PDB file of C-alpha atoms in Angstrom:
ATOM      1  CA  VAL U   1      -0.035   0.483   0.016  1.00 86.00           C
ATOM      2  CA  ASN U   2       0.944   3.099  -0.545  1.00 89.00           C
ATOM      3  CA  TRP U   3      -0.744   5.567   1.339  1.00 96.00           C
ATOM      4  CA  ASP U   4       0.911   8.934   2.988  1.00 97.00           C
ATOM      5  CA  SER U   5       0.132  10.046   6.691  1.00 98.00           C
ATOM      6  CA  GLN U   6      -3.095  12.198   5.352  1.00 97.00           C
ATOM      7  CA  GLU U   7      -4.202   9.371   3.865  1.00 97.00           C
ATOM      8  CA  ILE U   8      -4.469   7.255   6.784  1.00 98.00           C
ATOM      9  CA  ALA U   9      -5.589   9.598   8.904  1.00 98.00           C
ATOM     10  CA  LYS U  10      -8.607   9.900   7.156  1.00 97.00           C
ATOM     11  CA  ARG U  11      -8.997   6.487   7.123  1.00 97.00           C
ATOM     12  CA  ILE U  12      -8.506   5.807  10.212  1.00 98.00           C
ATOM     13  CA  GLY U  13     -10.527   8.720  11.138  1.00 96.00           C
ATOM     14  CA  ALA U  14      -8.482  11.213  12.710  1.00 96.00           C
ATOM     15  CA  ASP U  15      -7.934  14.428  11.880  1.00 94.00           C
ATOM     16  CA  HIS U  16      -4.820  15.442  10.376  1.00 95.00           C
ATOM     17  CA  PRO U  17      -2.408  18.573  11.511  1.00 91.00           C
ATOM     18  CA  ASN U  18      -1.981  21.558   9.230  1.00 91.00           C
ATOM     19  CA  ARG U  19       1.357  20.429   7.284  1.00 90.00           C
ATOM     20  CA  GLU U  20       2.726  18.634   4.790  1.00 95.00           C
ATOM     21  CA  ALA U  21       1.777  14.443   4.820  1.00 96.00           C
ATOM     22  CA  LYS U  22       4.330  12.173   5.397  1.00 96.00           C
ATOM     23  CA  PRO U  23       4.922   9.339   3.153  1.00 96.00           C
ATOM     24  CA  ILE U  24       4.624   6.348   5.387  1.00 97.00           C
ATOM     25  CA  LYS U  25       6.090   3.175   4.188  1.00 95.00           C
ATOM     26  CA  ARG U  26       6.487   0.483   6.681  1.00 94.00           C
ATOM     27  CA  ILE U  27       3.897   0.734  10.086  1.00 96.00           C
ATOM     28  CA  LEU U  28       5.308  -0.567  14.184  1.00 95.00           C
ATOM     29  CA  PHE U  29       3.456  -1.128  16.914  1.00 94.00           C
ATOM     30  CA  ASP U  30       6.365  -2.020  19.115  1.00 91.00           C
ATOM     31  CA  SER U  31       9.273  -0.134  19.814  1.00 85.00           C
ATOM     32  CA  ARG U  32      12.002  -2.515  19.757  1.00 86.00           C
ATOM     33  CA  GLN U  33      11.328  -3.018  15.531  1.00 83.00           C
ATOM     34  CA  PHE U  34      12.501   0.171  14.909  1.00 79.00           C
ATOM     35  CA  SER U  35      14.563   0.373  12.132  1.00 81.00           C
ATOM     36  CA  MET U  36      16.476   2.966  10.742  1.00 77.00           C
ATOM     37  CA  GLY U  37      14.810   5.256   8.036  1.00 74.00           C
ATOM     38  CA  GLU U  38      11.866   7.682   7.250  1.00 82.00           C
ATOM     39  CA  GLY U  39       8.436   6.345   6.618  1.00 93.00           C
ATOM     40  CA  GLN U  40       7.750   5.254   9.864  1.00 95.00           C
ATOM     41  CA  LEU U  41       4.409   5.243  11.358  1.00 97.00           C
ATOM     42  CA  PHE U  42       4.367   4.244  14.874  1.00 96.00           C
ATOM     43  CA  PHE U  43       0.525   2.917  15.980  1.00 97.00           C
ATOM     44  CA  ALA U  44       0.668   3.401  20.477  1.00 96.00           C
ATOM     45  CA  LEU U  45      -0.781   0.421  21.111  1.00 96.00           C
ATOM     46  CA  VAL U  46      -2.113   0.517  25.100  1.00 95.00           C
ATOM     47  CA  GLY U  47      -2.479  -2.995  26.843  1.00 90.00           C
ATOM     48  CA  LYS U  48      -2.787  -4.418  30.057  1.00 89.00           C
ATOM     49  CA  HIS U  49       0.861  -4.685  30.686  1.00 91.00           C
ATOM     50  CA  HIS U  50       2.441  -2.139  27.924  1.00 91.00           C
ATOM     51  CA  ASP U  51       1.577   1.645  26.799  1.00 94.00           C
ATOM     52  CA  GLY U  52       3.203   2.167  23.463  1.00 94.00           C
ATOM     53  CA  HIS U  53       2.536   6.348  24.516  1.00 94.00           C
ATOM     54  CA  ASN U  54       5.297   5.946  27.087  1.00 94.00           C
ATOM     55  CA  TYR U  55       8.199   4.998  23.449  1.00 93.00           C
ATOM     56  CA  ILE U  56       7.109   8.283  21.634  1.00 93.00           C
ATOM     57  CA  GLU U  57       9.866  10.179  22.700  1.00 92.00           C
ATOM     58  CA  GLU U  58      12.338   7.665  22.217  1.00 92.00           C
ATOM     59  CA  LEU U  59      11.155   6.759  18.465  1.00 93.00           C
ATOM     60  CA  TYR U  60      11.247  10.716  17.889  1.00 93.00           C
ATOM     61  CA  LEU U  61      14.853  10.975  18.949  1.00 91.00           C
ATOM     62  CA  LYS U  62      15.304   8.107  16.563  1.00 92.00           C
ATOM     63  CA  GLY U  63      13.407  10.324  13.542  1.00 92.00           C
ATOM     64  CA  ILE U  64       9.802   9.045  13.870  1.00 94.00           C
ATOM     65  CA  ARG U  65       7.985  11.362  12.975  1.00 94.00           C
ATOM     66  CA  VAL U  66       4.234  10.319  12.468  1.00 96.00           C
ATOM     67  CA  PHE U  67       2.119   8.656  15.670  1.00 96.00           C
ATOM     68  CA  VAL U  68      -1.236   7.024  16.083  1.00 97.00           C
ATOM     69  CA  VAL U  69      -2.107   8.615  19.309  1.00 97.00           C
ATOM     70  CA  GLN U  70      -5.058   7.597  22.301  1.00 95.00           C
ATOM     71  CA  GLY U  71      -6.221  11.219  22.194  1.00 76.00           C
ATOM     72  CA  ILE U  72      -2.383  12.795  23.756  1.00 73.00           C
ATOM     73  CA  SER U  73       0.839  14.325  22.175  1.00 66.00           C
ATOM     74  CA  SER U  74       3.682  16.007  23.102  1.00 65.00           C
ATOM     75  CA  ASN U  75       4.108  19.946  22.621  1.00 65.00           C
ATOM     76  CA  ASN U  76       7.688  19.807  22.525  1.00 79.00           C
ATOM     77  CA  LEU U  77       7.936  17.313  19.779  1.00 86.00           C
ATOM     78  CA  GLU U  78       6.899  19.890  17.185  1.00 83.00           C
ATOM     79  CA  ASP U  79       7.476  18.772  13.448  1.00 89.00           C
ATOM     80  CA  ALA U  80       5.549  15.333  14.849  1.00 93.00           C
ATOM     81  CA  ILE U  81       2.434  14.542  13.858  1.00 95.00           C
ATOM     82  CA  PHE U  82       0.070  12.768  15.876  1.00 95.00           C
ATOM     83  CA  LEU U  83      -3.417  11.180  14.661  1.00 96.00           C
ATOM     84  CA  LYS U  84      -6.139  11.462  17.570  1.00 96.00           C
ATOM     85  CA  VAL U  85      -7.932   8.246  17.818  1.00 97.00           C
ATOM     86  CA  GLU U  86     -10.643   7.132  20.634  1.00 96.00           C
ATOM     87  CA  ASP U  87      -8.527   3.746  20.396  1.00 97.00           C
ATOM     88  CA  SER U  88      -5.463   3.202  18.398  1.00 97.00           C
ATOM     89  CA  LEU U  89      -5.969  -0.534  18.565  1.00 97.00           C
ATOM     90  CA  LYS U  90      -8.851  -0.463  16.986  1.00 97.00           C
ATOM     91  CA  ALA U  91      -7.336   2.525  14.060  1.00 98.00           C
ATOM     92  CA  LEU U  92      -4.800  -0.072  13.091  1.00 98.00           C
ATOM     93  CA  GLN U  93      -7.892  -2.096  12.708  1.00 98.00           C
ATOM     94  CA  MET U  94     -10.107   0.484  10.403  1.00 98.00           C
ATOM     95  CA  LEU U  95      -7.037   0.444   8.272  1.00 98.00           C
ATOM     96  CA  GLY U  96      -7.056  -3.104   7.728  1.00 97.00           C
ATOM     97  CA  LYS U  97     -10.071  -3.154   6.367  1.00 97.00           C
ATOM     98  CA  GLY U  98      -9.470   0.144   4.181  1.00 97.00           C
ATOM     99  CA  ILE U  99      -6.832  -1.823   2.874  1.00 97.00           C
ATOM    100  CA  ARG U 100      -8.789  -4.739   2.366  1.00 97.00           C
ATOM    101  CA  THR U 101     -11.532  -2.800   0.251  1.00 95.00           C
ATOM    102  CA  SER U 102      -9.697  -0.927  -1.636  1.00 95.00           C
ATOM    103  CA  ILE U 103      -7.330  -4.234  -3.099  1.00 95.00           C
ATOM    104  CA  ASP U 104     -10.406  -6.389  -2.790  1.00 94.00           C
ATOM    105  CA  PRO U 105      -8.860  -9.375  -3.927  1.00 96.00           C
ATOM    106  CA  ARG U 106     -10.551 -12.879  -3.324  1.00 96.00           C
ATOM    107  CA  LEU U 107      -9.526 -13.523   0.145  1.00 97.00           C
ATOM    108  CA  VAL U 108      -9.078 -17.354   1.927  1.00 98.00           C
ATOM    109  CA  ALA U 109      -9.022 -17.308   5.873  1.00 98.00           C
ATOM    110  CA  VAL U 110      -7.297 -19.830   7.494  1.00 97.00           C
ATOM    111  CA  THR U 111      -8.358 -20.565  11.295  1.00 95.00           C
ATOM    112  CA  GLY U 112      -8.126 -23.390  13.971  1.00 93.00           C
ATOM    113  CA  SER U 113      -6.397 -24.425  17.383  1.00 89.00           C
ATOM    114  CA  ASN U 114      -3.174 -25.802  14.490  1.00 91.00           C
ATOM    115  CA  GLY U 115      -1.968 -25.854  11.383  1.00 94.00           C
ATOM    116  CA  LYS U 116      -3.308 -22.589  10.219  1.00 95.00           C
ATOM    117  CA  THR U 117       0.798 -21.804   9.456  1.00 95.00           C
ATOM    118  CA  VAL U 118       1.028 -24.760   7.507  1.00 96.00           C
ATOM    119  CA  VAL U 119      -2.242 -24.893   5.025  1.00 96.00           C
ATOM    120  CA  LYS U 120      -1.625 -20.789   4.080  1.00 97.00           C
ATOM    121  CA  GLU U 121       1.944 -22.197   2.959  1.00 97.00           C
ATOM    122  CA  TRP U 122       0.445 -25.600   1.489  1.00 97.00           C
ATOM    123  CA  LEU U 123      -2.182 -23.009  -0.446  1.00 97.00           C
ATOM    124  CA  TYR U 124       0.468 -19.926  -1.060  1.00 98.00           C
ATOM    125  CA  ARG U 125       2.124 -22.851  -2.776  1.00 97.00           C
ATOM    126  CA  LEU U 126      -0.534 -23.975  -4.615  1.00 96.00           C
ATOM    127  CA  LEU U 127      -2.064 -21.241  -5.966  1.00 96.00           C
ATOM    128  CA  ALA U 128       0.906 -18.625  -6.769  1.00 94.00           C
ATOM    129  CA  HIS U 129       1.554 -20.039 -10.293  1.00 94.00           C
ATOM    130  CA  GLN U 130      -1.707 -19.144 -11.072  1.00 94.00           C
ATOM    131  CA  ALA U 131      -2.503 -15.863 -10.556  1.00 96.00           C
ATOM    132  CA  LYS U 132      -0.689 -12.949  -8.742  1.00 97.00           C
ATOM    133  CA  ALA U 133      -0.972 -14.339  -4.914  1.00 98.00           C
ATOM    134  CA  TYR U 134      -0.091 -12.908  -1.454  1.00 98.00           C
ATOM    135  CA  ARG U 135       0.324 -14.810   2.535  1.00 98.00           C
ATOM    136  CA  SER U 136       0.384 -13.369   5.432  1.00 97.00           C
ATOM    137  CA  PRO U 137       3.583 -13.332   6.761  1.00 95.00           C
ATOM    138  CA  LYS U 138       4.749 -15.825   9.396  1.00 92.00           C
ATOM    139  CA  SER U 139       2.158 -16.463  12.359  1.00 91.00           C
ATOM    140  CA  PHE U 140       0.480 -13.122  11.975  1.00 95.00           C
ATOM    141  CA  ASN U 141      -3.288 -13.839  12.546  1.00 95.00           C
ATOM    142  CA  SER U 142      -3.663 -11.642  15.582  1.00 96.00           C
ATOM    143  CA  GLN U 143      -5.991  -8.057  16.550  1.00 96.00           C
ATOM    144  CA  ILE U 144      -2.783  -6.739  15.342  1.00 96.00           C
ATOM    145  CA  GLY U 145      -0.963  -9.105  13.283  1.00 96.00           C
ATOM    146  CA  VAL U 146      -4.002  -9.249  10.120  1.00 98.00           C
ATOM    147  CA  PRO U 147      -3.843  -5.520   9.553  1.00 97.00           C
ATOM    148  CA  LEU U 148      -0.291  -5.554   9.634  1.00 97.00           C
ATOM    149  CA  SER U 149      -0.051  -8.118   6.598  1.00 97.00           C
ATOM    150  CA  LEU U 150      -2.661  -6.049   5.299  1.00 98.00           C
ATOM    151  CA  TRP U 151      -1.120  -3.792   5.110  1.00 97.00           C
ATOM    152  CA  GLY U 152       2.284  -5.663   3.278  1.00 96.00           C
ATOM    153  CA  MET U 153      -0.432  -6.488   0.492  1.00 97.00           C
ATOM    154  CA  PRO U 154       1.001  -5.594  -2.991  1.00 96.00           C
ATOM    155  CA  GLU U 155      -2.130  -3.569  -4.895  1.00 95.00           C
ATOM    156  CA  ASP U 156      -2.160  -5.976  -7.332  1.00 96.00           C
ATOM    157  CA  THR U 157      -2.729  -9.447  -5.201  1.00 97.00           C
ATOM    158  CA  GLU U 158      -5.550 -10.868  -7.240  1.00 97.00           C
ATOM    159  CA  ILE U 159      -5.685 -13.967  -4.262  1.00 97.00           C
ATOM    160  CA  GLY U 160      -4.786 -13.568  -0.479  1.00 97.00           C
ATOM    161  CA  ILE U 161      -4.655 -16.193   1.840  1.00 98.00           C
ATOM    162  CA  PHE U 162      -4.663 -14.794   5.496  1.00 98.00           C
ATOM    163  CA  GLU U 163      -4.295 -16.632   8.934  1.00 97.00           C
ATOM    164  CA  ALA U 164      -7.119 -16.059  11.434  1.00 96.00           C
ATOM    165  CA  GLY U 165      -6.491 -16.534  15.479  1.00 94.00           C
ATOM    166  CA  ILE U 166      -8.408 -15.684  18.545  1.00 91.00           C
ATOM    167  CA  SER U 167      -7.580 -15.694  22.072  1.00 87.00           C
ATOM    168  CA  GLN U 168     -10.016 -14.082  23.722  1.00 89.00           C
ATOM    169  CA  PRO U 169     -13.860 -14.155  23.337  1.00 87.00           C
ATOM    170  CA  HIS U 170     -15.199 -12.824  20.096  1.00 88.00           C
ATOM    171  CA  GLU U 171     -11.943 -11.604  18.733  1.00 93.00           C
ATOM    172  CA  MET U 172     -12.979 -13.651  15.829  1.00 93.00           C
ATOM    173  CA  HIS U 173     -15.862 -11.096  14.808  1.00 94.00           C
ATOM    174  CA  HIS U 174     -13.176  -8.631  13.989  1.00 95.00           C
ATOM    175  CA  LEU U 175     -11.147 -10.438  12.356  1.00 97.00           C
ATOM    176  CA  ALA U 176     -13.732 -11.833   9.978  1.00 96.00           C
ATOM    177  CA  GLU U 177     -14.930  -7.319   9.649  1.00 96.00           C
ATOM    178  CA  ILE U 178     -11.524  -6.820   8.631  1.00 97.00           C
ATOM    179  CA  LEU U 179     -10.898  -9.633   6.498  1.00 97.00           C
ATOM    180  CA  LYS U 180     -14.541 -10.404   5.206  1.00 97.00           C
ATOM    181  CA  PRO U 181     -12.942 -13.712   3.220  1.00 97.00           C
ATOM    182  CA  ARG U 182     -14.643 -14.892   0.409  1.00 96.00           C
ATOM    183  CA  PHE U 183     -13.582 -18.770   1.419  1.00 97.00           C
ATOM    184  CA  GLY U 184     -12.612 -20.083   4.928  1.00 96.00           C
ATOM    185  CA  ILE U 185     -10.742 -23.276   5.837  1.00 96.00           C
ATOM    186  CA  PHE U 186     -10.849 -24.803   9.669  1.00 94.00           C
ATOM    187  CA  THR U 187      -7.946 -26.837  10.660  1.00 93.00           C
ATOM    188  CA  ASN U 188      -9.252 -28.099  13.093  1.00 87.00           C
ATOM    189  CA  ILE U 189     -11.179 -26.686  16.530  1.00 80.00           C
ATOM    190  CA  GLY U 190      -9.543 -27.975  20.054  1.00 75.00           C
ATOM    191  CA  SER U 191     -10.071 -27.595  23.317  1.00 69.00           C
ATOM    192  CA  ALA U 192      -8.153 -24.454  23.838  1.00 60.00           C
ATOM    193  CA  HIS U 193     -10.335 -22.849  21.245  1.00 54.00           C
ATOM    194  CA  GLY U 194     -14.388 -24.781  21.638  1.00 57.00           C
ATOM    195  CA  GLU U 195     -15.503 -22.211  23.893  1.00 59.00           C
ATOM    196  CA  ASN U 196     -14.620 -19.299  21.917  1.00 56.00           C
TER     197      ASN U 196
END
């Protein structure tokens, strides 16, 4: 996807400051993922044991200038662009949903307690020579991983193969809304997931 900070702001329902938009090439949600180079956007995610907002100044000093935040900004970071949202995880998921809608490949979602990655890789190997296929990287199948996988999907993708995994009740609903798969494959549902 080739979106700048202005387009991303529009997709996630945030106001863009009145300054030049910055091109975005990479999305981060963990300060340890930082690599040199421009075009990085940091989603300050908030969880039970972490708060991404605590790393904004550190990442700013390393060169990141675009941040998705939950209603805060820092006045001393003059040239930073803060895209303010109510919930940064939901904003990341909205971004994924926007990418899915704009590219719109035939999409296959693979889910189950085990075997998702193997089945996804098998399907990719079978389909890649028939169409422009893309598969989610590694085991990116979570509430965070699925939107990040969509960010990496080329715009000419004809078939997308994505894993979808859950760890809490009701999470599959969010993934289904983001992916909107045409086809679904269940590997198996073990006791760990049966109740959810």
